[in-house]
XYZ file of C-alpha atoms in Angstrom:
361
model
C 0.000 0.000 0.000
C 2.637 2.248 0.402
C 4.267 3.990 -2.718
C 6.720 3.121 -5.074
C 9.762 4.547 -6.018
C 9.356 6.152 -10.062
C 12.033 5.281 -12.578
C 13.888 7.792 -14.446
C 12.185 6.759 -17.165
C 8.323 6.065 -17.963
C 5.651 4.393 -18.158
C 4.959 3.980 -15.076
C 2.127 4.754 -12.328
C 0.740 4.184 -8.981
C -2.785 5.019 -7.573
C -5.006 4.668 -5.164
C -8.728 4.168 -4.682
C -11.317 4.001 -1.525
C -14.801 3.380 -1.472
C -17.076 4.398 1.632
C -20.047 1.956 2.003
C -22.998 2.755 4.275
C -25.516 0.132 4.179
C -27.822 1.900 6.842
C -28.073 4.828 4.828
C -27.885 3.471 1.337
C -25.333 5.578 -0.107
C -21.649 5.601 -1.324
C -18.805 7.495 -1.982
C -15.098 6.824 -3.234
C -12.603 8.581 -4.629
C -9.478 7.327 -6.732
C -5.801 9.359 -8.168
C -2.778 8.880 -9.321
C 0.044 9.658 -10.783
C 1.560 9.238 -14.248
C 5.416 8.641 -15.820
C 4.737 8.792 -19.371
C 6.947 6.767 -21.831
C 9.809 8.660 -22.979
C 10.197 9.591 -26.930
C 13.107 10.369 -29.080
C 12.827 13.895 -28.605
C 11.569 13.772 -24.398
C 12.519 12.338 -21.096
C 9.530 12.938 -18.713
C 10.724 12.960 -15.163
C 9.144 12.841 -11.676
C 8.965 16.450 -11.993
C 8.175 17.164 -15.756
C 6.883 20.858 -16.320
C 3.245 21.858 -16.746
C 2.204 19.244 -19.851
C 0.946 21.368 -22.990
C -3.277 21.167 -24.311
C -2.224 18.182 -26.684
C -0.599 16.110 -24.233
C -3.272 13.833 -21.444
C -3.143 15.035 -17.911
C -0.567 13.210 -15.636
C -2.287 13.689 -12.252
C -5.804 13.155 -11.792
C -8.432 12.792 -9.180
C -12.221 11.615 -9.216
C -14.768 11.640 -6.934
C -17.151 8.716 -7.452
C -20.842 9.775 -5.841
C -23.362 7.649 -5.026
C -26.198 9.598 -2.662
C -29.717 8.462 -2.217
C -31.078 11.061 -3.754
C -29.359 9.442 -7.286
C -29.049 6.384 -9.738
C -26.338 7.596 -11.637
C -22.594 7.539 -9.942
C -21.214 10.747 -10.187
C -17.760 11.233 -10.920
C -16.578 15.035 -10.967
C -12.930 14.941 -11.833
C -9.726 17.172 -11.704
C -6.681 16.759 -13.446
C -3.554 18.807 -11.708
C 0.520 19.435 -12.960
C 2.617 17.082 -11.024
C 4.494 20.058 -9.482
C 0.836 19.764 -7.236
C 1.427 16.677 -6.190
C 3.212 15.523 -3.172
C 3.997 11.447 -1.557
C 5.919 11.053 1.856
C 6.874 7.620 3.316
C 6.942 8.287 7.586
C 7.428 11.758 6.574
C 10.257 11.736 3.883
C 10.315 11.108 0.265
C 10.148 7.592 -0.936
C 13.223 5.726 -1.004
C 12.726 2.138 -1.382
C 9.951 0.317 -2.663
C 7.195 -1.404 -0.272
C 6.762 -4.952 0.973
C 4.048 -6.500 2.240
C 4.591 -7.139 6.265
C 5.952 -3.644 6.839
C 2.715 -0.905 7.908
C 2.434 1.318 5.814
C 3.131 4.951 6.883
C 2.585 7.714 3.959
C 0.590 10.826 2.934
C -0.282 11.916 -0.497
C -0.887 15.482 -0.996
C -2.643 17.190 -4.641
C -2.508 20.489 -4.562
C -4.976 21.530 -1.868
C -7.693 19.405 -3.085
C -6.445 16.348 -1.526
C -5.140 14.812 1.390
C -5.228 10.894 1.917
C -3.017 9.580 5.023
C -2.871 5.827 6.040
C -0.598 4.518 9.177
C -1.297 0.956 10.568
C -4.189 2.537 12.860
C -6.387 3.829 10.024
C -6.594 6.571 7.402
C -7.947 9.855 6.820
C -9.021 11.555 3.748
C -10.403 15.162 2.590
C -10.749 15.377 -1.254
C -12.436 18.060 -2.993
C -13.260 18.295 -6.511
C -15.606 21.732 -8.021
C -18.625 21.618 -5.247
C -18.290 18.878 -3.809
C -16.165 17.490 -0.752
C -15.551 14.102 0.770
C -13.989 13.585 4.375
C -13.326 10.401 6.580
C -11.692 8.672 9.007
C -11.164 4.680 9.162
C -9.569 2.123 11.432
C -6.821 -0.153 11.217
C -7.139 -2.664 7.301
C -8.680 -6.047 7.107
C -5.905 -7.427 4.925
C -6.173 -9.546 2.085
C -4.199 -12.521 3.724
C -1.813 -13.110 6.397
C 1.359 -10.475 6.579
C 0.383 -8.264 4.722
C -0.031 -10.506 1.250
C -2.708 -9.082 -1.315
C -4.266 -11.097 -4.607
C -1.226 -11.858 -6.657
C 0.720 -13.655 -3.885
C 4.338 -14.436 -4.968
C 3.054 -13.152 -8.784
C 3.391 -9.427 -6.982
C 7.717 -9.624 -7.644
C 7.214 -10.849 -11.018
C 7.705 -7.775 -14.184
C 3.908 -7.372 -14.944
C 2.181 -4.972 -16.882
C 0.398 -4.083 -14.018
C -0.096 -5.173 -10.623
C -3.393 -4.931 -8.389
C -3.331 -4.735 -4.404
C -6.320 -4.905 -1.903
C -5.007 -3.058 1.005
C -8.140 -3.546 2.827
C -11.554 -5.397 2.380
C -13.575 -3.800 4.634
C -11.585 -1.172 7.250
C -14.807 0.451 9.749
C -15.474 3.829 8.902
C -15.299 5.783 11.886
C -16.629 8.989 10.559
C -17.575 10.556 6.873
C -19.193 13.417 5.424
C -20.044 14.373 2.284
C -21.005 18.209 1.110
C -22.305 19.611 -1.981
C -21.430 23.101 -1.811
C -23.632 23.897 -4.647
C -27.296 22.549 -2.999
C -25.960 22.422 0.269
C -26.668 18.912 0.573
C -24.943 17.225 3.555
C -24.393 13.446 4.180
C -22.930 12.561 7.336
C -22.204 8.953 8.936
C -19.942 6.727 10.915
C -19.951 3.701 12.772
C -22.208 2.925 15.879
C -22.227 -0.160 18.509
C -25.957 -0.536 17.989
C -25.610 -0.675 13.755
C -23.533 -2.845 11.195
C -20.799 -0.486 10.621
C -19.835 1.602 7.923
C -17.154 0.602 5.841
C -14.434 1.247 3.944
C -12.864 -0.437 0.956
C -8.948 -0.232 0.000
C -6.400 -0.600 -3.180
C -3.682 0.623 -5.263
C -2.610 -0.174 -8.618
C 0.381 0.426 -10.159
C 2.370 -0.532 -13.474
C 2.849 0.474 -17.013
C -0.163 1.270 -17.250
C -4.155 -0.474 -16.927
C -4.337 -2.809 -19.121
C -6.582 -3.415 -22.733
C -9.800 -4.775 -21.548
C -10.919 -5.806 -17.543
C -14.059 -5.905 -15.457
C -13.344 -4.814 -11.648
C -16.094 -5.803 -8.776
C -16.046 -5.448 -4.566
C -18.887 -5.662 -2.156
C -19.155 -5.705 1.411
C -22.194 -7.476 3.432
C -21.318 -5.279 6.644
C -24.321 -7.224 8.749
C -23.417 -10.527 8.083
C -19.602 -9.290 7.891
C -18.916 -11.242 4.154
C -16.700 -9.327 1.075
C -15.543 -10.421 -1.906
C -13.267 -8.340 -4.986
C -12.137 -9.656 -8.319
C -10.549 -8.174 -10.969
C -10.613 -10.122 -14.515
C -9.391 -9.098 -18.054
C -7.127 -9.415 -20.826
C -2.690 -9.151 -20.308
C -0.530 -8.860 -23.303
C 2.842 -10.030 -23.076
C 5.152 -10.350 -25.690
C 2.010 -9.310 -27.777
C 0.058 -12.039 -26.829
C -3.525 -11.564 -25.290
C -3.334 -14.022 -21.637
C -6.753 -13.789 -19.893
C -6.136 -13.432 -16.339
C -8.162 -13.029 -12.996
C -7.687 -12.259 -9.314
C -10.275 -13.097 -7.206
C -11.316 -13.457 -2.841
C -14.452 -14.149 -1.541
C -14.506 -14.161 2.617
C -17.384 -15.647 4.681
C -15.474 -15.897 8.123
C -18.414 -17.188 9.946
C -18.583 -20.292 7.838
C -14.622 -20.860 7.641
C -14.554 -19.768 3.833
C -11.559 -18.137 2.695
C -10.929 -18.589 -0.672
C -8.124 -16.416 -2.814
C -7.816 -16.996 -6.348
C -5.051 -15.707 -8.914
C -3.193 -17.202 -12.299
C -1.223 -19.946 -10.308
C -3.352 -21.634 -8.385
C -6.876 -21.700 -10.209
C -8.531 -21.993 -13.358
C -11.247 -19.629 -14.695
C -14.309 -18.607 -17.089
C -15.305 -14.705 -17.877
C -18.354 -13.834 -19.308
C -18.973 -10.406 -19.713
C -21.835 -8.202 -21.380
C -21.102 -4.142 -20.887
C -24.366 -3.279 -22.391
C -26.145 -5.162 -20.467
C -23.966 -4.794 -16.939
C -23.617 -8.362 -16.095
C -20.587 -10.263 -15.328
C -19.771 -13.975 -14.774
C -16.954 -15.270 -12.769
C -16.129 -18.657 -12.016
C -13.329 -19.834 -10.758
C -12.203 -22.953 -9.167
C -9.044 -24.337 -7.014
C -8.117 -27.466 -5.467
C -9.710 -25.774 -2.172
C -12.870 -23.829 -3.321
C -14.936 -23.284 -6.539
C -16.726 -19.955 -6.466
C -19.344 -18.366 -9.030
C -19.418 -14.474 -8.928
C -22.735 -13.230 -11.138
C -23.079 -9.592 -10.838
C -25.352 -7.116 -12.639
C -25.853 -3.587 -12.088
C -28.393 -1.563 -14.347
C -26.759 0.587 -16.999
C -28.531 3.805 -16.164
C -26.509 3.359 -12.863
C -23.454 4.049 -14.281
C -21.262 6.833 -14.601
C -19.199 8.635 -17.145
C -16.615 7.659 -18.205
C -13.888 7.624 -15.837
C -9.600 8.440 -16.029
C -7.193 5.773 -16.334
C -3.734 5.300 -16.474
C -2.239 4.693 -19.631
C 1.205 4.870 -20.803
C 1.124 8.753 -22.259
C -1.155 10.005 -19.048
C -4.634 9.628 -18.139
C -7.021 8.519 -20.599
C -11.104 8.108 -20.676
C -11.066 4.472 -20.035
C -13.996 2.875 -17.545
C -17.461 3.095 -16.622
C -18.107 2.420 -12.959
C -21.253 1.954 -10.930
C -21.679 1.237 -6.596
C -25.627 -0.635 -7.446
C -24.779 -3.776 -8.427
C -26.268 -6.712 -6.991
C -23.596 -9.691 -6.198
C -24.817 -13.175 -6.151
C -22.367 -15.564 -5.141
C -22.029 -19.464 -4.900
C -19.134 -20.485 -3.154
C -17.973 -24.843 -2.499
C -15.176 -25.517 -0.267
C -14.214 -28.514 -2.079
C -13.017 -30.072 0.690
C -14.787 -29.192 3.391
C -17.867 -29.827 1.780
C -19.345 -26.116 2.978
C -21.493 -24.924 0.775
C -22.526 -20.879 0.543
C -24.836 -18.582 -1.426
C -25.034 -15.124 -0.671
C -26.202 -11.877 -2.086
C -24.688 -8.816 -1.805
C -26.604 -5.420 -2.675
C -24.593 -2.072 -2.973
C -21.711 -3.910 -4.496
C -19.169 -1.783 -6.807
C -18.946 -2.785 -10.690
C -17.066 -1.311 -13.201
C -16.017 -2.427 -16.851
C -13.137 -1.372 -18.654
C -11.522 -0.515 -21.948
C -13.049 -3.270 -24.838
C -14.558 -4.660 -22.249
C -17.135 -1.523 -21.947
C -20.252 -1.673 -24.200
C -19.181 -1.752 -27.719
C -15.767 -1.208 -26.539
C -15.388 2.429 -26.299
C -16.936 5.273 -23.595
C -20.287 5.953 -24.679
């Protein structure tokens, strides 16, 4: 979770992305950023620090608020792209030195501009972002990890030279606190976790890379009551020009004993995918579980499309939406245990050919 160190030389990126779910009140709110190295060209280096980037060139630092109040269908997603002289990353209050590893805490702030401030430790995080009238503003508690020390969805498939690489920092941290403001109607959403409620929470990741790859689909959701979470990520990989469908996959039903993790090395898989339509398939089986994700989410509940990470800066790339329902099947093979849930609120996004018709609408 904490950052990386940038090469001299591009592409390369890291960002983050958090999404507030709060069950009680039916509502959601995220935010995601980054920051982009592009690839260098015969007649440009780009560095850490490369100069304000001219009208033809794509943004290199970009934030998005993704906005999912009651009183709408349709995630929002008001976005602001920055020069990278705005933006600012300390590691325990110095710049970054050495890339992470998974046991150590992490310990950083990330600073853009002042429209946002996003601070993890091992205790929790806070974050403030604001983005043209509206502001977000939380406070969480210590991560429900992925798996034990610290290890996310790729495993030992984290150190290998991928195009890009996909961490779940946390499943489902409590939300202490949140509030949400629209300056422009005034309207005020405020929430936080009580003793007497299933708590708010908090989802957690970073990506970072070349840049996102040519076609995915992306889904989390969080069953705070009955305290069961799942996220998946599935999509197309070209190496050495060939097109390797991959997936990375966890579905989490403590209470039963079901902890299943899923990536390229120790599972097989089958992606069916249908962007018009906002349904997704994913089944994927082990030698300890075999678990069917089916998710759909209605189109008019997406949003626009969203910024991504591509090799020359951020790009249009994604449509996202937080009202997808998640019905899961899930066989410990062994075990015998056998588990169906469904999971309203859950988060859904498709992206690049994946998206209906393969472009942003």
């Amino acid at each position: 979770m904490d950052p990386h160190v940038y090469p001299s030389v591009g592409p390369f990126f890291e960002g983050w992305y958090l999404r507030v779910i709060d069950a009680q009140q039916n509502t959601s709110f995220g935010f995601l950023f980054g920051l982009v190295l592009p690839a260098a060209t015969e007649n440009s280096t780009h560095k850490m620090h490369y100069s304000s980037p001219t009208t033809k060139e794509n943004p290199l630092v970009c934030a998005s608020l993704l906005l999912n109040p009651p009183s709408t269908d349709k995630l929002g997603s008001p976005t602001a792209c920055f020069d990278p002289s705005d933006y600012s990353v300390l590691k325990d209050g110095k710049p970054v030195t050495q890339d992470p590893d998974d046991e150590t805490p992490p310990n950083f702030e990330v600073k853009i501009s002042n429209n946002l401030s996003y601070i993890v430790t091992p205790n929790g995080s806070h974050f403030s972002v604001s983005i043209g009238d509206h502001v977000l503003k939380g406070e969480t508690t210590a991560p429900v990890p992925w798996g034990p020390k610290g290890e996310g969805p790729e495993s030992w498939l984290e150190y290998l030279p991928l195009p890009i690489h996909w961490f779940v920092y946390s499943f489902r941290s409590t939300v202490v606190t949140y509030m949400y403001k629209n300056m422009d109607t005034g309207e005020i959403i405020k929430g936080g976790s009580t003793k007497s409620d299933p708590p708010v929470v908090a989802h957690m990741e970073k990506n970072w890379g070349k840049s996102f790859i040519k076609a995915w689909v992306w889904a989390e959701g969080v069953d705070p009551a009955a305290d069961i979470y799942f996220s998946l990520t599935s999509g197309i990989i070209e190496e050495l020009g060939l097109p390797i469908p991959a997936q990375l996959s966890g579905y989490r039903n403590p209470k039963k004993g079901i902890d299943c993790s899923f990536h390229p090395a120790n599972s097989e898989h089958k992606l069916v995918h249908d962007g018009c339509m906002g349904t997704t398939t994913l089944e994927v089986q082990s030698l300890e579980c075999h678990v069917v994700f089916r998710l759909y989410a209605a189109p008019a509940s997406f949003s626009s499309c969203l910024v991504t990470p591509q090799v020359d800066g951020f790009r249009l790339g994604c449509l996202e939406s937080y009202a997808a329902v998640a019905n899961i099947t899930a066989h410990m093979t062994l075990s015998g245990v056998i588990d169906n849930q469904i999971i309203p609120m859950s988060g859904l996004e498709f992206g690049g050919s994946f998206m209906c018709k393969s472009k942003c609408p």
